[in-house]
Amino acid sequence: MSTSPARIVIIGAGQAGGQAAYSLRLGGFVGAITIIGDEPQPPYQRPPLSKAYLKGELDADRLFLKPVEYYPEHGVDLLTGVAATRIDLDAHTVELSSGAAVGWDKLVIATGSRPRRLSLEGAGLAGILELRTLDDVDRLKAVAHPDARLVVVGAGYIGLEAAAVATQLGLKVTVLEAMPQVLSRVAGPEIGQFYNRIHRSAGVDVRTGARLVGFEGVGQVTGVRMEDGEVIPADAVLVGVGVLPNMELASDAGLICGNGIVVDDQMRTSQPDVYAIGDVAWRPLVHYGREGRLESVHNAIEGGKIVAASILGAPPPALDVPWFWSDQYDLKLQTAGLWTGADERIMRGDPQSRSFAVFYLKEGRVIAVDSVNSAPEYLVGKKLVAAQATVAPGELADKSISMKDIGARALS
């Protein structure tokens, strides 16, 4: 193992930043580690925010990635409630909103992403919410009482998960999606059609191809104004129309950025002592021969492990295929791979049974799978994606052939 640096600073106390610190200590790093987080909490899981935490099934401390005692016990200086304001590459320092500065030998940028905001009339009214942090969910929970009217703008994972929970809590929910189907950015049409039907059958007013032009209200939002003049009444509005990478610190410091901070396969930026991981990193996607950003738990965990190995001079971890999941009602959607670019889609099972999968093929090779309440399809499908395996479409569609047998033949 190569000589380790004495001081590592991690900007960002999310899952990626936390994982980097844990992996460094696990790998034997004995120098100073400082984590800088602008939220008051220690690193915590974000996926449950729009699921179990919003529903009231989890307390905040159960979201924490490690108990609060972990950090002092392992010599990790966790600075919460303070923001990094400037990176000085020449001086190897990070300036903080408190006025202090922290020196580093290696710097890890894990600043994540922020919700994209709508620049529409009335967008600054109280009651127009986003869902990214614990505090965001607490604001939503404060208005989530039975019969309250919630309008959700955007039908991606976050929007639909929140819509499902709100409906189960007794709210009257309307979902507005500009695209022709829900989940259009993350899944194929069969999945979108299925979830469209599921939400409508649960009482959600799902409107695709929706065009909103502004918000009504004096101080507090009272409605959403549509292009055709209709005003949809609202006690609260949740906006979930995608995210933007928090790359301004890096860009201002002179690091190469595009749609994220550009990194190599070791998560190194254009400055060799600086790394970027998590949502903010524009990284090689080795299974697809291209680069991109990934907004996922998988990416945060993997990035933290890669950067720790790189800093320590240790062998890199095996790279997993991208994976994602979404819990809505009694349905678990599990995804492995990236479906964009598929030239064939194979349905396995019947959506009416609420247990099925869609396989995405490109030139005969499996590049992604979406499974709904179908663990075998997901688990074997993930291996097929990793191997870019060739499988006959007829076999994938035939439920009489087990996924175990399909995997054994395709991966032998």
PDB file of C-alpha atoms in Angstrom, residues 54-326:
ATOM      1  CA  LEU A  54     -42.807  10.584   5.159  1.00  0.00           C
ATOM      2  CA  LYS A  55     -45.267   7.881   6.171  1.00  0.00           C
ATOM      3  CA  GLY A  56     -44.151   8.127   9.795  1.00  0.00           C
ATOM      4  CA  GLU A  57     -42.753   4.597   9.950  1.00  0.00           C
ATOM      5  CA  LEU A  58     -39.153   5.669  10.645  1.00  0.00           C
ATOM      6  CA  ASP A  59     -37.703   8.130  13.129  1.00  0.00           C
ATOM      7  CA  ALA A  60     -34.968  10.451  11.906  1.00  0.00           C
ATOM      8  CA  ASP A  61     -32.186   8.733  13.843  1.00  0.00           C
ATOM      9  CA  ARG A  62     -32.956   5.459  12.069  1.00  0.00           C
ATOM     10  CA  LEU A  63     -31.994   7.141   8.805  1.00  0.00           C
ATOM     11  CA  PHE A  64     -28.462   7.870  10.001  1.00  0.00           C
ATOM     12  CA  LEU A  65     -25.839   5.830   8.142  1.00  0.00           C
ATOM     13  CA  LYS A  66     -23.827   5.417  11.337  1.00  0.00           C
ATOM     14  CA  PRO A  67     -24.662   6.217  14.976  1.00  0.00           C
ATOM     15  CA  VAL A  68     -23.558   9.708  15.938  1.00  0.00           C
ATOM     16  CA  GLU A  69     -20.954   8.137  18.249  1.00  0.00           C
ATOM     17  CA  TYR A  70     -19.153   6.592  15.264  1.00  0.00           C
ATOM     18  CA  TYR A  71     -17.486   9.815  14.195  1.00  0.00           C
ATOM     19  CA  PRO A  72     -15.638  10.761  17.406  1.00  0.00           C
ATOM     20  CA  GLU A  73     -14.899   7.105  18.126  1.00  0.00           C
ATOM     21  CA  HIS A  74     -13.193   6.745  14.734  1.00  0.00           C
ATOM     22  CA  GLY A  75     -11.452  10.085  14.713  1.00  0.00           C
ATOM     23  CA  VAL A  76     -13.679  11.641  12.059  1.00  0.00           C
ATOM     24  CA  ASP A  77     -14.188  15.376  12.542  1.00  0.00           C
ATOM     25  CA  LEU A  78     -17.806  15.894  11.484  1.00  0.00           C
ATOM     26  CA  LEU A  79     -18.656  19.554  10.927  1.00  0.00           C
ATOM     27  CA  THR A  80     -22.428  19.902  10.500  1.00  0.00           C
ATOM     28  CA  GLY A  81     -24.474  23.003   9.854  1.00  0.00           C
ATOM     29  CA  VAL A  82     -21.567  24.675   8.079  1.00  0.00           C
ATOM     30  CA  ALA A  83     -21.065  25.149   4.346  1.00  0.00           C
ATOM     31  CA  ALA A  84     -17.923  25.116   2.253  1.00  0.00           C
ATOM     32  CA  THR A  85     -17.738  28.473   0.464  1.00  0.00           C
ATOM     33  CA  ARG A  86     -14.493  28.295  -1.508  1.00  0.00           C
ATOM     34  CA  ILE A  87     -11.875  25.779  -2.567  1.00  0.00           C
ATOM     35  CA  ASP A  88      -8.332  27.111  -2.902  1.00  0.00           C
ATOM     36  CA  LEU A  89      -6.406  24.589  -4.996  1.00  0.00           C
ATOM     37  CA  ASP A  90      -3.068  26.371  -4.611  1.00  0.00           C
ATOM     38  CA  ALA A  91      -3.238  26.689  -0.832  1.00  0.00           C
ATOM     39  CA  HIS A  92      -4.966  23.294  -0.429  1.00  0.00           C
ATOM     40  CA  THR A  93      -7.655  24.788   1.796  1.00  0.00           C
ATOM     41  CA  VAL A  94     -11.434  24.855   2.003  1.00  0.00           C
ATOM     42  CA  GLU A  95     -12.994  28.041   3.336  1.00  0.00           C
ATOM     43  CA  LEU A  96     -16.140  27.685   5.453  1.00  0.00           C
ATOM     44  CA  SER A  97     -19.219  29.799   6.070  1.00  0.00           C
ATOM     45  CA  SER A  98     -18.070  30.075   9.700  1.00  0.00           C
ATOM     46  CA  GLY A  99     -15.016  32.028   8.546  1.00  0.00           C
ATOM     47  CA  ALA A 100     -12.625  29.180   9.316  1.00  0.00           C
ATOM     48  CA  ALA A 101     -10.494  27.325   6.783  1.00  0.00           C
ATOM     49  CA  VAL A 102      -9.549  23.634   6.700  1.00  0.00           C
ATOM     50  CA  GLY A 103      -6.357  22.354   5.084  1.00  0.00           C
ATOM     51  CA  TRP A 104      -6.173  19.151   3.054  1.00  0.00           C
ATOM     52  CA  ASP A 105      -3.751  16.859   1.252  1.00  0.00           C
ATOM     53  CA  LYS A 106      -6.579  15.108  -0.605  1.00  0.00           C
ATOM     54  CA  LEU A 107     -10.010  16.626  -1.164  1.00  0.00           C
ATOM     55  CA  VAL A 108     -13.219  14.711  -1.910  1.00  0.00           C
ATOM     56  CA  ILE A 109     -16.151  16.700  -3.293  1.00  0.00           C
ATOM     57  CA  ALA A 110     -19.462  14.994  -2.531  1.00  0.00           C
ATOM     58  CA  THR A 111     -21.767  17.993  -2.732  1.00  0.00           C
ATOM     59  CA  GLY A 112     -24.622  16.081  -4.347  1.00  0.00           C
ATOM     60  CA  SER A 113     -27.449  17.783  -6.165  1.00  0.00           C
ATOM     61  CA  ARG A 114     -30.359  20.121  -5.489  1.00  0.00           C
ATOM     62  CA  PRO A 115     -33.937  20.125  -6.742  1.00  0.00           C
ATOM     63  CA  ARG A 116     -34.552  21.978  -9.974  1.00  0.00           C
ATOM     64  CA  ARG A 117     -36.908  24.897  -9.306  1.00  0.00           C
ATOM     65  CA  LEU A 118     -39.662  26.262 -11.482  1.00  0.00           C
ATOM     66  CA  SER A 119     -39.351  29.843 -12.683  1.00  0.00           C
ATOM     67  CA  LEU A 120     -43.092  30.454 -12.845  1.00  0.00           C
ATOM     68  CA  GLU A 121     -45.272  33.214 -11.448  1.00  0.00           C
ATOM     69  CA  GLY A 122     -45.917  32.595  -7.760  1.00  0.00           C
ATOM     70  CA  ALA A 123     -43.125  30.022  -7.398  1.00  0.00           C
ATOM     71  CA  GLY A 124     -41.958  31.718  -4.203  1.00  0.00           C
ATOM     72  CA  LEU A 125     -45.234  31.290  -2.320  1.00  0.00           C
ATOM     73  CA  ALA A 126     -45.248  29.479   1.007  1.00  0.00           C
ATOM     74  CA  GLY A 127     -46.464  25.919   0.698  1.00  0.00           C
ATOM     75  CA  ILE A 128     -44.533  25.217  -2.514  1.00  0.00           C
ATOM     76  CA  LEU A 129     -42.217  22.482  -1.316  1.00  0.00           C
ATOM     77  CA  GLU A 130     -39.400  20.263  -2.499  1.00  0.00           C
ATOM     78  CA  LEU A 131     -38.247  16.929  -1.159  1.00  0.00           C
ATOM     79  CA  ARG A 132     -34.517  16.496  -0.738  1.00  0.00           C
ATOM     80  CA  THR A 133     -33.685  16.812   2.956  1.00  0.00           C
ATOM     81  CA  LEU A 134     -35.085  15.814   6.331  1.00  0.00           C
ATOM     82  CA  ASP A 135     -36.244  19.377   6.874  1.00  0.00           C
ATOM     83  CA  ASP A 136     -38.061  19.304   3.504  1.00  0.00           C
ATOM     84  CA  VAL A 137     -40.009  16.210   4.537  1.00  0.00           C
ATOM     85  CA  ASP A 138     -40.829  17.671   7.931  1.00  0.00           C
ATOM     86  CA  ARG A 139     -42.377  20.682   6.152  1.00  0.00           C
ATOM     87  CA  LEU A 140     -44.429  18.345   3.965  1.00  0.00           C
ATOM     88  CA  LYS A 141     -45.502  16.240   6.957  1.00  0.00           C
ATOM     89  CA  ALA A 142     -46.770  19.398   8.675  1.00  0.00           C
ATOM     90  CA  VAL A 143     -49.405  19.865   5.948  1.00  0.00           C
ATOM     91  CA  ALA A 144     -50.087  16.180   5.296  1.00  0.00           C
ATOM     92  CA  HIS A 145     -53.371  15.842   7.133  1.00  0.00           C
ATOM     93  CA  PRO A 146     -56.397  13.932   5.814  1.00  0.00           C
ATOM     94  CA  ASP A 147     -58.380  15.707   3.094  1.00  0.00           C
ATOM     95  CA  ALA A 148     -55.613  18.252   2.472  1.00  0.00           C
ATOM     96  CA  ARG A 149     -55.119  18.929  -1.240  1.00  0.00           C
ATOM     97  CA  LEU A 150     -51.625  18.166  -2.497  1.00  0.00           C
ATOM     98  CA  VAL A 151     -50.510  18.865  -6.049  1.00  0.00           C
ATOM     99  CA  VAL A 152     -47.359  17.021  -7.110  1.00  0.00           C
ATOM    100  CA  VAL A 153     -45.486  18.505 -10.057  1.00  0.00           C
ATOM    101  CA  GLY A 154     -43.376  15.836 -11.724  1.00  0.00           C
ATOM    102  CA  ALA A 155     -44.016  12.081 -11.949  1.00  0.00           C
ATOM    103  CA  GLY A 156     -40.553  10.658 -11.363  1.00  0.00           C
ATOM    104  CA  TYR A 157     -39.610   8.393  -8.463  1.00  0.00           C
ATOM    105  CA  ILE A 158     -39.831  11.121  -5.812  1.00  0.00           C
ATOM    106  CA  GLY A 159     -43.114  12.574  -7.037  1.00  0.00           C
ATOM    107  CA  LEU A 160     -44.888   9.235  -7.335  1.00  0.00           C
ATOM    108  CA  GLU A 161     -43.535   7.884  -4.041  1.00  0.00           C
ATOM    109  CA  ALA A 162     -44.756  10.996  -2.258  1.00  0.00           C
ATOM    110  CA  ALA A 163     -48.101  10.785  -4.075  1.00  0.00           C
ATOM    111  CA  ALA A 164     -48.530   7.178  -2.944  1.00  0.00           C
ATOM    112  CA  VAL A 165     -47.772   7.957   0.700  1.00  0.00           C
ATOM    113  CA  ALA A 166     -49.942  11.090   0.696  1.00  0.00           C
ATOM    114  CA  THR A 167     -52.849   9.131  -0.758  1.00  0.00           C
ATOM    115  CA  GLN A 168     -52.453   6.456   1.912  1.00  0.00           C
ATOM    116  CA  LEU A 169     -52.481   9.220   4.547  1.00  0.00           C
ATOM    117  CA  GLY A 170     -55.831  10.442   3.232  1.00  0.00           C
ATOM    118  CA  LEU A 171     -54.772  13.463   1.197  1.00  0.00           C
ATOM    119  CA  LYS A 172     -56.411  14.378  -2.099  1.00  0.00           C
ATOM    120  CA  VAL A 173     -53.557  14.169  -4.595  1.00  0.00           C
ATOM    121  CA  THR A 174     -53.154  15.488  -8.131  1.00  0.00           C
ATOM    122  CA  VAL A 175     -50.017  14.625 -10.118  1.00  0.00           C
ATOM    123  CA  LEU A 176     -48.999  16.850 -13.027  1.00  0.00           C
ATOM    124  CA  GLU A 177     -46.483  15.458 -15.519  1.00  0.00           C
ATOM    125  CA  ALA A 178     -45.381  17.313 -18.660  1.00  0.00           C
ATOM    126  CA  MET A 179     -44.333  14.137 -20.487  1.00  0.00           C
ATOM    127  CA  PRO A 180     -46.830  11.726 -22.084  1.00  0.00           C
ATOM    128  CA  GLN A 181     -46.314   9.118 -19.359  1.00  0.00           C
ATOM    129  CA  VAL A 182     -45.175   8.874 -15.749  1.00  0.00           C
ATOM    130  CA  LEU A 183     -41.617   7.698 -14.981  1.00  0.00           C
ATOM    131  CA  SER A 184     -40.720   8.539 -18.586  1.00  0.00           C
ATOM    132  CA  ARG A 185     -37.140   9.540 -17.746  1.00  0.00           C
ATOM    133  CA  VAL A 186     -36.296   6.387 -15.819  1.00  0.00           C
ATOM    134  CA  ALA A 187     -38.321   3.531 -17.314  1.00  0.00           C
ATOM    135  CA  GLY A 188     -39.918   2.281 -20.494  1.00  0.00           C
ATOM    136  CA  PRO A 189     -43.538   2.812 -21.533  1.00  0.00           C
ATOM    137  CA  GLU A 190     -44.841  -0.452 -20.100  1.00  0.00           C
ATOM    138  CA  ILE A 191     -43.698   0.517 -16.622  1.00  0.00           C
ATOM    139  CA  GLY A 192     -45.080   4.027 -17.017  1.00  0.00           C
ATOM    140  CA  GLN A 193     -48.465   2.735 -18.170  1.00  0.00           C
ATOM    141  CA  PHE A 194     -48.613   0.312 -15.260  1.00  0.00           C
ATOM    142  CA  TYR A 195     -47.898   2.944 -12.599  1.00  0.00           C
ATOM    143  CA  ASN A 196     -50.249   5.385 -14.256  1.00  0.00           C
ATOM    144  CA  ARG A 197     -53.030   2.835 -13.840  1.00  0.00           C
ATOM    145  CA  ILE A 198     -52.006   1.948 -10.277  1.00  0.00           C
ATOM    146  CA  HIS A 199     -52.073   5.543  -9.083  1.00  0.00           C
ATOM    147  CA  ARG A 200     -55.369   6.328 -10.759  1.00  0.00           C
ATOM    148  CA  SER A 201     -56.957   3.232  -9.251  1.00  0.00           C
ATOM    149  CA  ALA A 202     -55.768   4.471  -5.835  1.00  0.00           C
ATOM    150  CA  GLY A 203     -57.608   7.743  -6.364  1.00  0.00           C
ATOM    151  CA  VAL A 204     -54.751   9.954  -7.587  1.00  0.00           C
ATOM    152  CA  ASP A 205     -55.695  12.429 -10.303  1.00  0.00           C
ATOM    153  CA  VAL A 206     -52.799  11.776 -12.699  1.00  0.00           C
ATOM    154  CA  ARG A 207     -52.519  14.220 -15.587  1.00  0.00           C
ATOM    155  CA  THR A 208     -49.879  13.611 -18.233  1.00  0.00           C
ATOM    156  CA  GLY A 209     -49.004  16.147 -20.913  1.00  0.00           C
ATOM    157  CA  ALA A 210     -49.864  18.746 -18.272  1.00  0.00           C
ATOM    158  CA  ARG A 211     -48.835  22.378 -18.754  1.00  0.00           C
ATOM    159  CA  LEU A 212     -48.848  24.594 -15.691  1.00  0.00           C
ATOM    160  CA  VAL A 213     -48.161  28.307 -16.039  1.00  0.00           C
ATOM    161  CA  GLY A 214     -48.139  29.610 -12.473  1.00  0.00           C
ATOM    162  CA  PHE A 215     -49.280  29.400  -8.877  1.00  0.00           C
ATOM    163  CA  GLU A 216     -52.170  31.202  -7.174  1.00  0.00           C
ATOM    164  CA  GLY A 217     -52.251  32.626  -3.674  1.00  0.00           C
ATOM    165  CA  VAL A 218     -51.404  35.607  -1.486  1.00  0.00           C
ATOM    166  CA  GLY A 219     -48.439  34.647   0.649  1.00  0.00           C
ATOM    167  CA  GLN A 220     -49.562  31.011   0.773  1.00  0.00           C
ATOM    168  CA  VAL A 221     -50.208  28.858  -2.290  1.00  0.00           C
ATOM    169  CA  THR A 222     -53.871  28.103  -2.890  1.00  0.00           C
ATOM    170  CA  GLY A 223     -53.833  26.708  -6.402  1.00  0.00           C
ATOM    171  CA  VAL A 224     -51.934  25.739  -9.534  1.00  0.00           C
ATOM    172  CA  ARG A 225     -52.881  27.573 -12.719  1.00  0.00           C
ATOM    173  CA  MET A 226     -52.885  25.517 -15.895  1.00  0.00           C
ATOM    174  CA  GLU A 227     -52.314  26.601 -19.480  1.00  0.00           C
ATOM    175  CA  ASP A 228     -56.015  26.191 -20.315  1.00  0.00           C
ATOM    176  CA  GLY A 229     -56.983  28.526 -17.456  1.00  0.00           C
ATOM    177  CA  GLU A 230     -58.036  25.878 -14.956  1.00  0.00           C
ATOM    178  CA  VAL A 231     -56.872  26.453 -11.383  1.00  0.00           C
ATOM    179  CA  ILE A 232     -56.319  23.255  -9.409  1.00  0.00           C
ATOM    180  CA  PRO A 233     -56.919  23.938  -5.670  1.00  0.00           C
ATOM    181  CA  ALA A 234     -53.907  23.198  -3.489  1.00  0.00           C
ATOM    182  CA  ASP A 235     -53.079  23.421   0.201  1.00  0.00           C
ATOM    183  CA  ALA A 236     -49.507  22.450  -0.710  1.00  0.00           C
ATOM    184  CA  VAL A 237     -47.500  21.811  -3.869  1.00  0.00           C
ATOM    185  CA  LEU A 238     -44.587  19.409  -4.075  1.00  0.00           C
ATOM    186  CA  VAL A 239     -42.234  20.117  -6.984  1.00  0.00           C
ATOM    187  CA  GLY A 240     -40.132  17.181  -8.183  1.00  0.00           C
ATOM    188  CA  VAL A 241     -38.894  17.982 -11.675  1.00  0.00           C
ATOM    189  CA  GLY A 242     -35.333  16.715 -11.474  1.00  0.00           C
ATOM    190  CA  VAL A 243     -32.099  17.902  -9.902  1.00  0.00           C
ATOM    191  CA  LEU A 244     -29.023  19.956 -10.719  1.00  0.00           C
ATOM    192  CA  PRO A 245     -25.484  18.992  -9.654  1.00  0.00           C
ATOM    193  CA  ASN A 246     -23.947  21.183  -6.958  1.00  0.00           C
ATOM    194  CA  MET A 247     -20.748  21.808  -8.897  1.00  0.00           C
ATOM    195  CA  GLU A 248     -20.335  25.562  -8.395  1.00  0.00           C
ATOM    196  CA  LEU A 249     -17.547  25.201  -5.804  1.00  0.00           C
ATOM    197  CA  ALA A 250     -15.597  22.996  -8.182  1.00  0.00           C
ATOM    198  CA  SER A 251     -16.225  25.173 -11.205  1.00  0.00           C
ATOM    199  CA  ASP A 252     -15.229  28.339  -9.370  1.00  0.00           C
ATOM    200  CA  ALA A 253     -12.014  26.609  -8.277  1.00  0.00           C
ATOM    201  CA  GLY A 254     -11.127  25.860 -11.902  1.00  0.00           C
ATOM    202  CA  LEU A 255     -11.954  22.148 -12.048  1.00  0.00           C
ATOM    203  CA  ILE A 256     -13.285  20.850 -15.364  1.00  0.00           C
ATOM    204  CA  CYS A 257     -17.079  20.548 -15.223  1.00  0.00           C
ATOM    205  CA  GLY A 258     -19.885  19.812 -17.663  1.00  0.00           C
ATOM    206  CA  ASN A 259     -23.134  18.306 -16.470  1.00  0.00           C
ATOM    207  CA  GLY A 260     -21.290  17.563 -13.254  1.00  0.00           C
ATOM    208  CA  ILE A 261     -17.656  17.456 -12.164  1.00  0.00           C
ATOM    209  CA  VAL A 262     -15.683  15.457 -14.721  1.00  0.00           C
ATOM    210  CA  VAL A 263     -13.781  12.527 -13.164  1.00  0.00           C
ATOM    211  CA  ASP A 264     -11.827   9.497 -14.347  1.00  0.00           C
ATOM    212  CA  ASP A 265     -12.329   5.863 -13.376  1.00  0.00           C
ATOM    213  CA  GLN A 266     -10.693   6.539  -9.980  1.00  0.00           C
ATOM    214  CA  MET A 267     -13.041   9.498  -9.399  1.00  0.00           C
ATOM    215  CA  ARG A 268     -10.148  11.952  -9.852  1.00  0.00           C
ATOM    216  CA  THR A 269     -10.980  15.394 -11.166  1.00  0.00           C
ATOM    217  CA  SER A 270      -8.774  17.477 -13.456  1.00  0.00           C
ATOM    218  CA  GLN A 271      -6.664  18.221 -10.346  1.00  0.00           C
ATOM    219  CA  PRO A 272      -5.024  14.943  -9.199  1.00  0.00           C
ATOM    220  CA  ASP A 273      -5.397  15.626  -5.448  1.00  0.00           C
ATOM    221  CA  VAL A 274      -9.134  16.337  -5.797  1.00  0.00           C
ATOM    222  CA  TYR A 275     -11.872  13.737  -6.266  1.00  0.00           C
ATOM    223  CA  ALA A 276     -15.627  13.949  -6.854  1.00  0.00           C
ATOM    224  CA  ILE A 277     -18.234  11.305  -6.048  1.00  0.00           C
ATOM    225  CA  GLY A 278     -21.998  10.849  -5.864  1.00  0.00           C
ATOM    226  CA  ASP A 279     -24.650  12.814  -7.753  1.00  0.00           C
ATOM    227  CA  VAL A 280     -22.219  15.600  -8.634  1.00  0.00           C
ATOM    228  CA  ALA A 281     -19.716  13.396 -10.492  1.00  0.00           C
ATOM    229  CA  TRP A 282     -19.698  12.974 -14.293  1.00  0.00           C
ATOM    230  CA  ARG A 283     -18.059   9.556 -14.367  1.00  0.00           C
ATOM    231  CA  PRO A 284     -17.271   6.706 -16.756  1.00  0.00           C
ATOM    232  CA  LEU A 285     -20.145   4.241 -17.053  1.00  0.00           C
ATOM    233  CA  VAL A 286     -18.016   1.228 -17.821  1.00  0.00           C
ATOM    234  CA  HIS A 287     -20.873  -1.146 -18.627  1.00  0.00           C
ATOM    235  CA  TYR A 288     -22.099   1.178 -21.378  1.00  0.00           C
ATOM    236  CA  GLY A 289     -18.901   2.631 -22.827  1.00  0.00           C
ATOM    237  CA  ARG A 290     -19.874   6.207 -22.113  1.00  0.00           C
ATOM    238  CA  GLU A 291     -19.918   8.800 -19.336  1.00  0.00           C
ATOM    239  CA  GLY A 292     -22.740  10.256 -17.298  1.00  0.00           C
ATOM    240  CA  ARG A 293     -24.131  11.195 -13.914  1.00  0.00           C
ATOM    241  CA  LEU A 294     -25.979   8.718 -11.735  1.00  0.00           C
ATOM    242  CA  GLU A 295     -28.391   9.770  -9.005  1.00  0.00           C
ATOM    243  CA  SER A 296     -28.564   6.662  -6.878  1.00  0.00           C
ATOM    244  CA  VAL A 297     -27.545   4.937  -3.672  1.00  0.00           C
ATOM    245  CA  HIS A 298     -25.474   2.534  -5.754  1.00  0.00           C
ATOM    246  CA  ASN A 299     -23.450   5.381  -7.206  1.00  0.00           C
ATOM    247  CA  ALA A 300     -22.900   7.032  -3.813  1.00  0.00           C
ATOM    248  CA  ILE A 301     -21.695   3.825  -2.170  1.00  0.00           C
ATOM    249  CA  GLU A 302     -19.546   2.752  -5.107  1.00  0.00           C
ATOM    250  CA  GLY A 303     -17.982   6.189  -5.494  1.00  0.00           C
ATOM    251  CA  GLY A 304     -17.035   6.280  -1.815  1.00  0.00           C
ATOM    252  CA  LYS A 305     -15.353   2.882  -2.079  1.00  0.00           C
ATOM    253  CA  ILE A 306     -13.523   3.785  -5.306  1.00  0.00           C
ATOM    254  CA  VAL A 307     -12.129   7.040  -3.940  1.00  0.00           C
ATOM    255  CA  ALA A 308     -10.958   5.377  -0.729  1.00  0.00           C
ATOM    256  CA  ALA A 309      -9.155   2.656  -2.679  1.00  0.00           C
ATOM    257  CA  SER A 310      -7.560   5.226  -4.963  1.00  0.00           C
ATOM    258  CA  ILE A 311      -6.300   7.369  -2.086  1.00  0.00           C
ATOM    259  CA  LEU A 312      -4.982   4.312  -0.223  1.00  0.00           C
ATOM    260  CA  GLY A 313      -3.392   2.744  -3.291  1.00  0.00           C
ATOM    261  CA  ALA A 314      -5.545  -0.349  -2.788  1.00  0.00           C
ATOM    262  CA  PRO A 315      -7.173  -2.496  -5.494  1.00  0.00           C
ATOM    263  CA  PRO A 316     -10.399  -0.882  -6.750  1.00  0.00           C
ATOM    264  CA  PRO A 317     -13.723  -2.504  -5.879  1.00  0.00           C
ATOM    265  CA  ALA A 318     -15.612  -4.494  -8.483  1.00  0.00           C
ATOM    266  CA  LEU A 319     -17.948  -2.166 -10.363  1.00  0.00           C
ATOM    267  CA  ASP A 320     -21.637  -2.978 -10.112  1.00  0.00           C
ATOM    268  CA  VAL A 321     -24.219  -2.210 -12.766  1.00  0.00           C
ATOM    269  CA  PRO A 322     -26.347   0.817 -11.867  1.00  0.00           C
ATOM    270  CA  TRP A 323     -29.296  -0.169  -9.692  1.00  0.00           C
ATOM    271  CA  PHE A 324     -32.315   1.694  -8.386  1.00  0.00           C
ATOM    272  CA  TRP A 325     -35.555   0.970  -6.567  1.00  0.00           C
ATOM    273  CA  SER A 326     -38.873   2.600  -5.777  1.00  0.00           C
TER     274      SER A 326
END
